[in-house]
mmCIF file of C-alpha atoms and ligand atoms in Angstrom:
data_model
loop_
_atom_site.group_PDB
_atom_site.id
_atom_site.type_symbol
_atom_site.label_atom_id
_atom_site.label_comp_id
_atom_site.label_asym_id
_atom_site.label_seq_id
_atom_site.Cartn_x
_atom_site.Cartn_y
_atom_site.Cartn_z
ATOM 1 C CA MET A 1 -164.591 147.931 79.068
ATOM 2 C CA LYS A 2 -161.230 149.446 80.080
ATOM 3 C CA LEU A 3 -159.171 148.084 82.928
ATOM 4 C CA TYR A 4 -156.724 149.687 85.150
ATOM 5 C CA GLU A 5 -152.948 148.699 85.105
ATOM 6 C CA TYR A 6 -153.246 146.715 88.311
ATOM 7 C CA GLN A 7 -156.258 144.895 87.227
ATOM 8 C CA ALA A 8 -154.867 144.012 83.961
ATOM 9 C CA LYS A 9 -151.598 142.812 85.841
ATOM 10 C CA GLU A 10 -153.783 140.488 87.842
ATOM 11 C CA ILE A 11 -154.990 138.851 84.463
ATOM 12 C CA LEU A 12 -151.163 138.736 83.378
ATOM 13 C CA LYS A 13 -150.223 137.033 86.665
ATOM 14 C CA LYS A 14 -153.002 134.516 86.092
ATOM 15 C CA TYR A 15 -151.728 133.539 82.837
ATOM 16 C CA LYS A 16 -147.905 133.424 83.912
ATOM 17 C CA VAL A 17 -146.884 136.607 82.385
ATOM 18 C CA PRO A 18 -144.203 137.882 84.788
ATOM 19 C CA VAL A 19 -145.167 141.055 86.470
ATOM 20 C CA PRO A 20 -143.201 143.088 89.300
ATOM 21 C CA ALA A 21 -143.961 142.397 92.820
ATOM 22 C CA GLY A 22 -146.514 144.997 94.119
ATOM 23 C CA ALA A 23 -149.883 146.195 95.610
ATOM 24 C CA VAL A 24 -152.454 148.559 94.897
ATOM 25 C CA ALA A 25 -152.924 151.194 97.459
ATOM 26 C CA GLU A 26 -155.584 153.943 98.294
ATOM 27 C CA THR A 27 -154.060 155.727 101.300
ATOM 28 C CA VAL A 28 -150.614 157.209 102.185
ATOM 29 C CA ASP A 29 -150.373 154.517 105.064
ATOM 30 C CA GLU A 30 -151.169 151.789 102.515
ATOM 31 C CA VAL A 31 -148.324 153.164 100.255
ATOM 32 C CA ARG A 32 -145.841 153.393 102.994
ATOM 33 C CA SER A 33 -146.445 149.702 104.134
ATOM 34 C CA ALA A 34 -146.612 148.350 100.794
ATOM 35 C CA THR A 35 -143.126 150.255 100.093
ATOM 36 C CA ALA A 36 -141.751 148.735 103.434
ATOM 37 C CA LYS A 37 -142.995 145.238 102.508
ATOM 38 C CA ILE A 38 -141.167 145.435 98.928
ATOM 39 C CA GLY A 39 -138.093 146.619 100.830
ATOM 40 C CA LYS A 40 -136.373 148.324 97.837
ATOM 41 C CA THR A 41 -136.850 151.189 95.505
ATOM 42 C CA VAL A 42 -140.351 151.187 94.247
ATOM 43 C CA VAL A 43 -142.319 152.914 91.349
ATOM 44 C CA LEU A 44 -145.551 154.512 92.319
ATOM 45 C CA LYS A 45 -148.050 154.544 89.422
ATOM 46 C CA GLY A 46 -151.321 156.584 89.309
ATOM 47 C CA GLN A 47 -154.174 154.140 88.383
ATOM 48 C CA VAL A 48 -156.478 155.902 85.849
ATOM 49 C CA HIS A 49 -158.025 154.925 82.388
ATOM 50 C CA SER A 50 -155.318 156.488 80.305
ATOM 51 C CA GLY A 51 -151.750 155.932 79.009
ATOM 52 C CA GLY A 52 -149.080 158.606 78.999
ATOM 53 C CA ARG A 53 -149.114 158.641 82.770
ATOM 54 C CA GLY A 54 -145.353 159.048 82.773
ATOM 55 C CA LYS A 55 -145.557 162.247 80.849
ATOM 56 C CA ALA A 56 -148.335 163.537 83.090
ATOM 57 C CA GLY A 57 -146.542 163.148 86.211
ATOM 58 C CA ALA A 58 -148.227 160.108 87.536
ATOM 59 C CA VAL A 59 -145.371 157.671 87.438
ATOM 60 C CA LYS A 60 -142.534 158.118 90.284
ATOM 61 C CA LEU A 61 -139.882 156.352 91.755
ATOM 62 C CA ALA A 62 -139.269 156.344 95.621
ATOM 63 C CA LYS A 63 -136.189 154.924 97.390
ATOM 64 C CA THR A 64 -137.620 154.800 100.824
ATOM 65 C CA SER A 65 -141.045 154.530 102.584
ATOM 66 C CA ASP A 66 -140.779 158.178 103.613
ATOM 67 C CA GLU A 67 -140.216 159.294 99.932
ATOM 68 C CA ALA A 68 -143.061 157.127 98.815
ATOM 69 C CA ALA A 69 -145.272 158.459 101.500
ATOM 70 C CA ALA A 70 -144.596 161.920 100.488
ATOM 71 C CA ILE A 71 -145.237 161.260 96.711
ATOM 72 C CA ALA A 72 -148.429 159.506 97.674
ATOM 73 C CA HIS A 73 -149.497 162.505 99.856
ATOM 74 C CA ASP A 74 -149.111 164.683 96.686
ATOM 75 C CA LEU A 75 -150.491 162.204 94.080
ATOM 76 C CA LEU A 76 -153.533 160.626 95.702
ATOM 77 C CA GLY A 77 -156.601 162.607 95.239
ATOM 78 C CA LYS A 78 -154.833 164.873 92.756
ATOM 79 C CA THR A 79 -156.290 165.588 89.349
ATOM 80 C CA LEU A 80 -153.982 165.613 86.402
ATOM 81 C CA PHE A 81 -154.193 166.293 82.766
ATOM 82 C CA PHE A 82 -153.676 163.151 80.620
ATOM 83 C CA ALA A 83 -153.012 164.032 76.884
ATOM 84 C CA GLN A 84 -153.666 160.716 75.775
ATOM 85 C CA ALA A 85 -157.205 160.492 77.042
ATOM 86 C CA ASN A 86 -157.577 164.312 76.619
ATOM 87 C CA ALA A 87 -159.169 164.492 80.007
ATOM 88 C CA ASN A 88 -158.441 165.725 83.671
ATOM 89 C CA LEU A 89 -158.573 162.394 85.735
ATOM 90 C CA LYS A 90 -158.234 162.124 89.492
ATOM 91 C CA VAL A 91 -155.689 159.605 91.095
ATOM 92 C CA ASN A 92 -157.748 157.541 93.446
ATOM 93 C CA LYS A 93 -155.208 154.683 93.703
ATOM 94 C CA LEU A 94 -151.652 154.064 93.256
ATOM 95 C CA LEU A 95 -149.874 150.832 92.142
ATOM 96 C CA VAL A 96 -146.771 150.297 94.363
ATOM 97 C CA GLU A 97 -144.319 148.122 92.566
ATOM 98 C CA GLU A 98 -140.720 146.921 93.011
ATOM 99 C CA ALA A 99 -138.796 149.219 90.539
ATOM 100 C CA LEU A 100 -137.180 147.619 87.705
ATOM 101 C CA ALA A 101 -133.605 147.929 86.454
ATOM 102 C CA ILE A 102 -134.600 148.681 82.975
ATOM 103 C CA LYS A 103 -132.071 147.856 80.108
ATOM 104 C CA HIS A 104 -134.539 147.805 77.187
ATOM 105 C CA GLU A 105 -138.176 148.695 76.854
ATOM 106 C CA ILE A 106 -140.042 146.547 74.240
ATOM 107 C CA TYR A 107 -143.514 147.329 72.893
ATOM 108 C CA ILE A 108 -145.766 144.119 72.517
ATOM 109 C CA ALA A 109 -149.464 144.013 72.042
ATOM 110 C CA ILE A 110 -152.391 141.918 70.626
ATOM 111 C CA THR A 111 -155.440 143.575 69.226
ATOM 112 C CA GLN A 112 -157.903 142.923 66.348
ATOM 113 C CA ASP A 113 -157.105 143.851 62.836
ATOM 114 C CA ARG A 114 -160.179 144.201 60.462
ATOM 115 C CA THR A 115 -158.066 144.220 57.392
ATOM 116 C CA THR A 116 -156.663 140.613 57.872
ATOM 117 C CA GLN A 117 -159.684 139.537 59.949
ATOM 118 C CA ARG A 118 -157.376 138.279 62.500
ATOM 119 C CA ASP A 119 -156.045 139.014 65.989
ATOM 120 C CA ILE A 120 -152.492 140.456 65.229
ATOM 121 C CA LEU A 121 -149.249 140.576 67.318
ATOM 122 C CA ILE A 122 -147.555 143.919 67.290
ATOM 123 C CA VAL A 123 -144.000 144.144 68.442
ATOM 124 C CA SER A 124 -141.403 146.931 68.514
ATOM 125 C CA THR A 125 -138.049 147.067 70.003
ATOM 126 C CA LYS A 126 -138.608 150.963 70.466
ATOM 127 C CA GLY A 127 -141.011 150.592 73.410
ATOM 128 C CA GLY A 128 -141.399 153.012 76.247
ATOM 129 C CA MET A 129 -143.158 156.388 76.448
ATOM 130 C CA ASP A 130 -142.808 157.603 72.665
ATOM 131 C CA ILE A 131 -144.294 154.533 70.879
ATOM 132 C CA GLU A 132 -146.723 157.006 69.141
ATOM 133 C CA ALA A 133 -143.847 158.856 67.598
ATOM 134 C CA VAL A 134 -142.372 155.687 66.679
ATOM 135 C CA ALA A 135 -145.357 154.636 64.831
ATOM 136 C CA GLU A 136 -145.481 157.946 63.143
ATOM 137 C CA GLU A 137 -141.914 158.500 62.160
ATOM 138 C CA SER A 138 -140.516 154.987 61.866
ATOM 139 C CA PRO A 139 -143.479 152.510 61.113
ATOM 140 C CA GLU A 140 -140.819 149.955 59.792
ATOM 141 C CA ALA A 141 -139.649 149.608 63.452
ATOM 142 C CA ILE A 142 -142.943 147.955 64.217
ATOM 143 C CA SER A 143 -143.746 144.254 63.208
ATOM 144 C CA LYS A 144 -147.191 143.349 62.808
ATOM 145 C CA THR A 145 -148.114 139.513 62.660
ATOM 146 C CA PRO A 146 -151.516 138.149 61.874
ATOM 147 C CA ILE A 147 -152.386 135.295 64.200
ATOM 148 C CA ASP A 148 -154.281 132.121 62.823
ATOM 149 C CA PRO A 149 -157.258 131.613 64.963
ATOM 150 C CA LEU A 150 -157.093 127.764 64.651
ATOM 151 C CA LEU A 151 -153.355 127.489 65.477
ATOM 152 C CA GLY A 152 -153.301 130.137 67.915
ATOM 153 C CA LEU A 153 -149.926 131.962 68.403
ATOM 154 C CA THR A 154 -147.460 129.211 67.707
ATOM 155 C CA ASP A 155 -143.687 129.334 68.601
ATOM 156 C CA TYR A 156 -142.595 129.933 65.077
ATOM 157 C CA THR A 157 -145.013 132.741 64.684
ATOM 158 C CA ALA A 158 -143.942 134.526 67.902
ATOM 159 C CA ARG A 159 -140.375 133.874 66.916
ATOM 160 C CA ASN A 160 -140.734 135.441 63.360
ATOM 161 C CA ALA A 161 -142.594 138.434 64.726
ATOM 162 C CA LEU A 162 -139.567 139.105 67.045
ATOM 163 C CA PHE A 163 -136.992 138.754 64.244
ATOM 164 C CA ALA A 164 -139.012 140.926 62.029
ATOM 165 C CA ALA A 165 -138.968 143.596 64.684
ATOM 166 C CA GLY A 166 -135.109 143.408 64.964
ATOM 167 C CA TYR A 167 -135.235 141.665 68.232
ATOM 168 C CA ASP A 168 -132.082 140.818 70.172
ATOM 169 C CA LYS A 169 -131.430 137.024 69.281
ATOM 170 C CA THR A 170 -130.263 136.123 72.590
ATOM 171 C CA LEU A 171 -133.458 137.071 74.256
ATOM 172 C CA ILE A 172 -136.027 135.332 71.909
ATOM 173 C CA ALA A 173 -136.143 132.073 73.675
ATOM 174 C CA LYS A 174 -137.068 133.930 76.928
ATOM 175 C CA THR A 175 -139.631 136.164 75.186
ATOM 176 C CA VAL A 176 -141.649 133.712 73.092
ATOM 177 C CA PRO A 177 -143.331 132.075 76.131
ATOM 178 C CA VAL A 178 -144.135 135.622 77.405
ATOM 179 C CA LEU A 179 -145.976 136.293 73.964
ATOM 180 C CA LYS A 180 -147.589 133.045 74.047
ATOM 181 C CA ALA A 181 -148.995 133.652 77.696
ATOM 182 C CA LEU A 182 -150.130 137.239 76.619
ATOM 183 C CA TYR A 183 -151.997 135.518 73.627
ATOM 184 C CA ALA A 184 -153.568 133.215 76.084
ATOM 185 C CA ALA A 185 -154.546 135.895 78.375
ATOM 186 C CA TYR A 186 -156.008 137.921 75.624
ATOM 187 C CA ILE A 187 -158.156 135.065 74.424
ATOM 188 C CA GLY A 188 -159.166 133.872 77.804
ATOM 189 C CA SER A 189 -160.339 137.529 79.132
ATOM 190 C CA ASP A 190 -162.087 138.151 75.763
ATOM 191 C CA ALA A 191 -159.808 141.139 75.267
ATOM 192 C CA ILE A 192 -159.897 143.361 72.219
ATOM 193 C CA LEU A 193 -156.496 145.171 73.222
ATOM 194 C CA ALA A 194 -153.855 143.688 75.527
ATOM 195 C CA GLU A 195 -150.773 145.883 75.462
ATOM 196 C CA ILE A 196 -147.631 145.675 77.435
ATOM 197 C CA ASN A 197 -145.396 148.780 77.087
ATOM 198 C CA PRO A 198 -142.877 148.684 78.186
ATOM 199 C CA LEU A 199 -142.080 145.058 78.272
ATOM 200 C CA VAL A 200 -138.856 145.384 80.208
ATOM 201 C CA ILE A 201 -135.624 143.457 79.718
ATOM 202 C CA THR A 202 -133.816 144.143 83.038
ATOM 203 C CA ASP A 203 -130.129 144.416 83.711
ATOM 204 C CA ASP A 204 -129.779 140.834 84.557
ATOM 205 C CA GLY A 205 -131.907 139.656 81.571
ATOM 206 C CA ALA A 206 -135.280 139.021 83.059
ATOM 207 C CA VAL A 207 -138.333 139.812 80.771
ATOM 208 C CA ILE A 208 -141.065 141.514 82.868
ATOM 209 C CA ALA A 209 -144.281 143.289 82.147
ATOM 210 C CA GLY A 210 -143.723 147.089 83.156
ATOM 211 C CA ASP A 211 -147.117 148.292 82.082
ATOM 212 C CA ALA A 212 -150.601 146.723 80.891
ATOM 213 C CA LYS A 213 -153.210 148.209 79.090
ATOM 214 C CA TRP A 214 -156.450 146.119 78.547
ATOM 215 C CA LEU A 215 -159.793 146.555 76.765
ATOM 216 C CA ILE A 216 -162.383 143.632 77.177
ATOM 217 C CA ASP A 217 -165.017 143.247 74.645
ATOM 218 C CA ASP A 218 -168.297 144.400 76.382
ATOM 219 C CA ASN A 219 -170.348 141.867 74.400
ATOM 220 C CA ALA A 220 -168.329 139.162 76.102
ATOM 221 C CA LEU A 221 -168.758 140.493 79.666
ATOM 222 C CA TYR A 222 -171.722 138.209 80.273
ATOM 223 C CA ARG A 223 -169.347 135.286 80.472
ATOM 224 C CA GLN A 224 -166.443 136.961 82.173
ATOM 225 C CA ILE A 225 -167.950 136.769 85.606
ATOM 226 C CA ASP A 226 -164.520 137.383 87.331
ATOM 227 C CA LEU A 227 -163.806 140.538 85.510
ATOM 228 C CA GLN A 228 -167.299 142.140 85.831
ATOM 229 C CA SER A 229 -166.252 143.800 89.028
ATOM 230 C CA PHE A 230 -163.363 145.564 87.403
ATOM 231 C CA GLY A 231 -165.706 148.003 85.419
ATOM 232 C CA ASP A 232 -165.476 151.507 86.744
ATOM 233 C CA SER A 233 -167.339 154.053 84.729
ATOM 234 C CA SER A 234 -166.545 156.926 87.050
ATOM 235 C CA GLU A 235 -164.208 158.486 84.552
ATOM 236 C CA ASP A 236 -166.746 158.193 81.763
ATOM 237 C CA ASP A 237 -169.253 160.812 80.477
ATOM 238 C CA PRO A 238 -171.834 160.856 83.087
ATOM 239 C CA ILE A 239 -174.756 160.855 80.529
ATOM 240 C CA GLU A 240 -173.055 158.079 78.669
ATOM 241 C CA ALA A 241 -172.664 155.999 81.831
ATOM 242 C CA GLU A 242 -176.264 156.498 82.701
ATOM 243 C CA ALA A 243 -177.440 155.527 79.195
ATOM 244 C CA HIS A 244 -175.230 152.274 79.315
ATOM 245 C CA ARG A 245 -176.678 151.528 82.647
ATOM 246 C CA ARG A 246 -180.135 151.589 81.052
ATOM 247 C CA GLY A 247 -178.848 149.491 78.077
ATOM 248 C CA ILE A 248 -179.253 152.318 75.503
ATOM 249 C CA GLN A 249 -176.761 152.792 72.728
ATOM 250 C CA TYR A 250 -175.811 156.235 72.983
ATOM 251 C CA VAL A 251 -172.821 158.197 72.369
ATOM 252 C CA ARG A 252 -172.344 161.916 73.288
ATOM 253 C CA LEU A 253 -171.124 164.291 70.779
ATOM 254 C CA GLU A 254 -169.131 167.411 71.432
ATOM 255 C CA GLY A 255 -170.534 170.784 70.325
ATOM 256 C CA GLY A 256 -173.884 169.450 69.279
ATOM 257 C CA ASN A 257 -177.284 171.261 69.680
ATOM 258 C CA ILE A 258 -179.844 168.770 68.194
ATOM 259 C CA GLY A 259 -180.793 165.627 70.098
ATOM 260 C CA ILE A 260 -181.010 162.453 67.864
ATOM 261 C CA ILE A 261 -183.008 159.412 68.397
ATOM 262 C CA GLY A 262 -183.548 156.826 65.597
ATOM 263 C CA ASN A 263 -183.665 153.005 65.093
ATOM 264 C CA GLY A 264 -180.862 151.429 63.272
ATOM 265 C CA ALA A 265 -177.095 152.571 63.400
ATOM 266 C CA GLY A 266 -177.183 153.524 59.692
ATOM 267 C CA LEU A 267 -180.472 155.441 59.924
ATOM 268 C CA VAL A 268 -179.156 157.257 62.837
ATOM 269 C CA MET A 269 -175.923 158.365 61.132
ATOM 270 C CA THR A 270 -177.718 159.432 58.138
ATOM 271 C CA THR A 271 -179.964 161.639 60.293
ATOM 272 C CA MET A 272 -177.028 163.006 61.834
ATOM 273 C CA ASP A 273 -175.634 163.900 58.392
ATOM 274 C CA GLU A 274 -178.995 165.443 57.387
ATOM 275 C CA VAL A 275 -179.141 167.633 60.606
ATOM 276 C CA LYS A 276 -175.713 168.954 59.804
ATOM 277 C CA ARG A 277 -176.501 169.591 56.237
ATOM 278 C CA ALA A 278 -179.466 171.674 57.588
ATOM 279 C CA GLY A 279 -177.178 173.708 59.566
ATOM 280 C CA GLY A 280 -177.436 172.077 63.099
ATOM 281 C CA ALA A 281 -175.002 170.007 65.055
ATOM 282 C CA PRO A 282 -175.999 166.472 66.191
ATOM 283 C CA ALA A 283 -175.704 166.286 69.971
ATOM 284 C CA ASP A 284 -175.597 162.582 70.125
ATOM 285 C CA PHE A 285 -175.961 159.122 68.434
ATOM 286 C CA LEU A 286 -178.780 157.241 70.035
ATOM 287 C CA ASP A 287 -180.037 153.787 68.539
ATOM 288 C CA ILE A 288 -183.014 152.640 70.216
ATOM 289 C CA GLY A 289 -182.834 149.364 68.232
ATOM 290 C CA GLY A 290 -185.376 147.053 66.717
ATOM 291 C CA GLY A 291 -188.761 146.438 68.202
ATOM 292 C CA ALA A 292 -188.222 149.425 70.553
ATOM 293 C CA LYS A 293 -190.948 149.361 73.257
ATOM 294 C CA ALA A 294 -192.606 152.479 74.893
ATOM 295 C CA GLU A 295 -190.331 152.266 77.873
ATOM 296 C CA SER A 296 -187.135 152.334 76.039
ATOM 297 C CA VAL A 297 -188.480 155.475 73.990
ATOM 298 C CA ARG A 298 -189.261 157.245 77.028
ATOM 299 C CA ASN A 299 -185.657 156.311 78.529
ATOM 300 C CA SER A 300 -184.020 157.496 75.405
ATOM 301 C CA LEU A 301 -185.796 160.853 75.476
ATOM 302 C CA GLU A 302 -184.811 161.259 79.140
ATOM 303 C CA ILE A 303 -181.103 160.560 78.351
ATOM 304 C CA VAL A 304 -181.039 162.952 75.352
ATOM 305 C CA LEU A 305 -182.878 165.812 77.205
ATOM 306 C CA SER A 306 -180.327 165.532 79.971
ATOM 307 C CA ASP A 307 -177.651 166.990 77.914
ATOM 308 C CA PRO A 308 -178.047 170.804 78.498
ATOM 309 C CA ASN A 309 -176.866 171.619 75.197
ATOM 310 C CA VAL A 310 -179.808 169.994 73.459
ATOM 311 C CA LYS A 311 -182.013 172.729 71.969
ATOM 312 C CA GLY A 312 -184.225 170.471 70.040
ATOM 313 C CA VAL A 313 -184.835 166.564 69.490
ATOM 314 C CA LEU A 314 -185.371 164.696 66.349
ATOM 315 C CA PHE A 315 -186.946 161.243 66.349
ATOM 316 C CA ASN A 316 -186.470 159.340 62.991
ATOM 317 C CA ILE A 317 -188.046 156.109 63.188
ATOM 318 C CA PHE A 318 -188.299 153.544 60.339
ATOM 319 C CA GLY A 319 -190.773 150.915 61.475
ATOM 320 C CA GLY A 320 -189.950 147.374 60.515
ATOM 321 C CA ILE A 321 -190.218 145.237 63.711
ATOM 322 C CA THR A 322 -190.331 148.549 65.597
ATOM 323 C CA ARG A 323 -194.065 149.827 65.621
ATOM 324 C CA GLY A 324 -194.893 153.439 64.850
ATOM 325 C CA ASP A 325 -197.633 153.223 67.474
ATOM 326 C CA GLU A 326 -195.388 151.980 70.189
ATOM 327 C CA VAL A 327 -192.856 154.572 69.468
ATOM 328 C CA ALA A 328 -195.554 157.361 69.642
ATOM 329 C CA ASN A 329 -196.909 156.142 72.943
ATOM 330 C CA GLY A 330 -193.266 156.002 74.323
ATOM 331 C CA ILE A 331 -192.857 159.594 73.289
ATOM 332 C CA ILE A 332 -196.005 160.611 74.966
ATOM 333 C CA GLU A 333 -195.118 158.677 78.064
ATOM 334 C CA GLY A 334 -191.845 160.566 77.898
ATOM 335 C CA LEU A 335 -193.541 164.016 77.575
ATOM 336 C CA ALA A 336 -195.800 163.221 80.679
ATOM 337 C CA ALA A 337 -192.847 162.231 82.683
ATOM 338 C CA LEU A 338 -190.423 164.787 81.823
ATOM 339 C CA ASP A 339 -190.568 168.665 81.864
ATOM 340 C CA VAL A 340 -189.802 169.143 78.200
ATOM 341 C CA LYS A 341 -188.788 172.698 77.200
ATOM 342 C CA VAL A 342 -187.442 172.181 73.664
ATOM 343 C CA PRO A 343 -189.044 171.497 70.269
ATOM 344 C CA ILE A 344 -189.451 167.790 69.042
ATOM 345 C CA VAL A 345 -189.716 166.761 65.492
ATOM 346 C CA VAL A 346 -190.903 163.273 64.804
ATOM 347 C CA ARG A 347 -190.806 161.423 61.529
ATOM 348 C CA LEU A 348 -192.368 158.021 61.520
ATOM 349 C CA ALA A 349 -192.443 155.794 58.532
ATOM 350 C CA GLY A 350 -193.111 152.045 57.911
ATOM 351 C CA THR A 351 -195.062 149.652 60.213
ATOM 352 C CA ARG A 352 -197.988 151.337 61.892
ATOM 353 C CA ALA A 353 -196.616 154.864 61.013
ATOM 354 C CA ALA A 354 -200.222 156.147 60.426
ATOM 355 C CA GLU A 355 -201.571 154.845 63.822
ATOM 356 C CA GLY A 356 -198.307 156.619 65.346
ATOM 357 C CA ALA A 357 -199.073 159.770 63.681
ATOM 358 C CA ALA A 358 -202.798 159.606 64.841
ATOM 359 C CA ILE A 359 -201.597 159.146 68.502
ATOM 360 C CA LEU A 360 -198.934 162.049 67.962
ATOM 361 C CA LYS A 361 -201.831 164.480 66.736
ATOM 362 C CA GLN A 362 -202.942 165.044 70.360
ATOM 363 C CA THR A 363 -199.574 166.625 71.298
ATOM 364 C CA ASN A 364 -197.671 169.647 70.206
ATOM 365 C CA LEU A 365 -195.067 167.457 68.596
ATOM 366 C CA VAL A 366 -194.095 168.610 65.044
ATOM 367 C CA PRO A 367 -194.562 165.848 62.391
ATOM 368 C CA ALA A 368 -192.440 165.363 59.203
ATOM 369 C CA GLU A 369 -192.921 163.325 56.149
ATOM 370 C CA THR A 370 -189.317 162.704 55.236
ATOM 371 C CA MET A 371 -186.049 162.691 56.847
ATOM 372 C CA GLN A 372 -184.720 165.861 54.990
ATOM 373 C CA GLU A 373 -187.996 167.747 55.918
ATOM 374 C CA ALA A 374 -187.658 166.559 59.581
ATOM 375 C CA ALA A 375 -183.926 167.846 59.680
ATOM 376 C CA GLU A 376 -184.891 171.194 58.247
ATOM 377 C CA LYS A 377 -187.824 171.519 60.728
ATOM 378 C CA ILE A 378 -185.901 170.725 63.921
ATOM 379 C CA VAL A 379 -182.876 173.000 63.145
ATOM 380 C CA ALA A 380 -185.276 175.927 62.154
ATOM 381 C CA LEU A 381 -187.366 175.524 65.333
ATOM 382 C CA ALA A 382 -184.333 174.866 67.808
ATOM 383 C CA LEU A 383 -182.050 177.445 66.525
ATOM 384 C CA LYS A 384 -184.414 180.407 65.623
ATOM 385 C CA ASN A 385 -183.246 182.482 68.572
HETATM 386 P P1 GDP B 401 -147.536 155.303 80.967
HETATM 387 O O1 GDP B 401 -146.670 156.408 80.842
HETATM 388 O O2 GDP B 401 -148.956 155.521 81.301
HETATM 389 O O3 GDP B 401 -147.335 154.155 79.741
HETATM 390 O O4 GDP B 401 -146.792 154.414 82.111
HETATM 391 P P2 GDP B 401 -145.543 153.179 82.280
HETATM 392 O O5 GDP B 401 -146.160 152.278 83.329
HETATM 393 O O6 GDP B 401 -145.377 152.561 81.029
HETATM 394 O O7 GDP B 401 -144.447 154.050 82.802
HETATM 395 C C1 GDP B 401 -143.834 155.171 81.985
HETATM 396 C C2 GDP B 401 -142.387 155.112 82.118
HETATM 397 O O8 GDP B 401 -141.940 155.128 83.383
HETATM 398 C C3 GDP B 401 -141.746 153.760 81.475
HETATM 399 O O9 GDP B 401 -141.725 153.841 80.071
HETATM 400 C C4 GDP B 401 -140.477 153.726 82.243
HETATM 401 O O10 GDP B 401 -139.565 154.351 81.336
HETATM 402 C C5 GDP B 401 -140.769 154.487 83.429
HETATM 403 N N1 GDP B 401 -140.839 153.340 84.574
HETATM 404 C C6 GDP B 401 -142.012 152.709 84.958
HETATM 405 N N2 GDP B 401 -141.751 151.807 85.712
HETATM 406 C C7 GDP B 401 -140.508 151.821 85.999
HETATM 407 C C8 GDP B 401 -139.401 151.061 87.113
HETATM 408 O O11 GDP B 401 -139.983 150.135 87.611
HETATM 409 N N3 GDP B 401 -138.235 151.553 86.869
HETATM 410 C C9 GDP B 401 -137.758 152.419 86.081
HETATM 411 N N4 GDP B 401 -136.545 152.849 86.220
HETATM 412 N N5 GDP B 401 -138.516 153.278 85.191
HETATM 413 C C10 GDP B 401 -139.898 152.938 85.270
HETATM 414 MN MN1 MN B 402 -146.874 152.444 79.276
#
């Protein structure tokens, strides 16, 4: 789950990472009064699920309440293009914060690293808006330090990471507690990414989080009761959002024409390959999981068919715990409830496949014996015109 900057900064504050004074605002009046309350130059920051807001024109400085109100008038409700998310996103909220007198911009982040099987601390003294270019052109300017899960982020590990990044030695003592607090926040919120860019060193030597980007592990949300209300799927693909509301593992794919439903991630991905090989293009990844019941099959079919690009649907089910007859009943329920206008090919194998096939005989669904045959059939039927 993605968080907005203002939500991430609430977590940071809770774990005692210094953040600028500020407030989130949804109207011009709220921006005006927040600015007046801060009483000095403020920065106004559009709250969207994307980085690169500075470059997109969604981060502005304002010296007075009038200036802030004028910027808010322009930005609130405005849709801007964010290259980093490759999406047009609407600015519904602005974070109004005391502007920082920036001396240095540092990049710090903690995320998971599959190679070392550790959380890693990433530090670069070349923080700010062009960190992607730094990663590309001078990767040596970025230090990566695995964190021992049993010891946590120790002082010496944090210090070593800062040294390795070529960090100003006089600032190390001040920054180590910030790194440790960031790690505590990352662990405490079940994050899979906690990034501060820039971590600002101000003219008077304070170390403050200027920005925050945060991803929470969806599988841990059940125990992150306080964070659940931070979820906002309004910027997600609407079909994906609906699928997730229904608890279905669905990923929509661009430029596809064949809807794919299978059980088991590996089987679904192989089915996607076979559809591609047969000359089609998969429109989605949908894994109905083990032991799929009729209702989830019907739900899945509905989700896949709600994509107008889908010209045909391929079911590829290998019955283990999942039973062929349950799946067949789900498809029949789905057909009865939905107005299906596209061809559907079904390949059932494994547990109760024969019973499933017998049930499907009463319908105009097209059976297939193998995955390859199923892929060829659906592509031929769906794309014949
Ligand atoms: P992002 O572009 O989405 O990562 O948004 P950031 O919050 O990181 O802001 C982008 C850039 O705006 C920062 O790298 C800073 O250079 C600048 N900026 C942000 N906040 C302030 C501030 O309080 N004072 C000043 N002078 N610049 C700021
Ligand atoms: Mn940033």
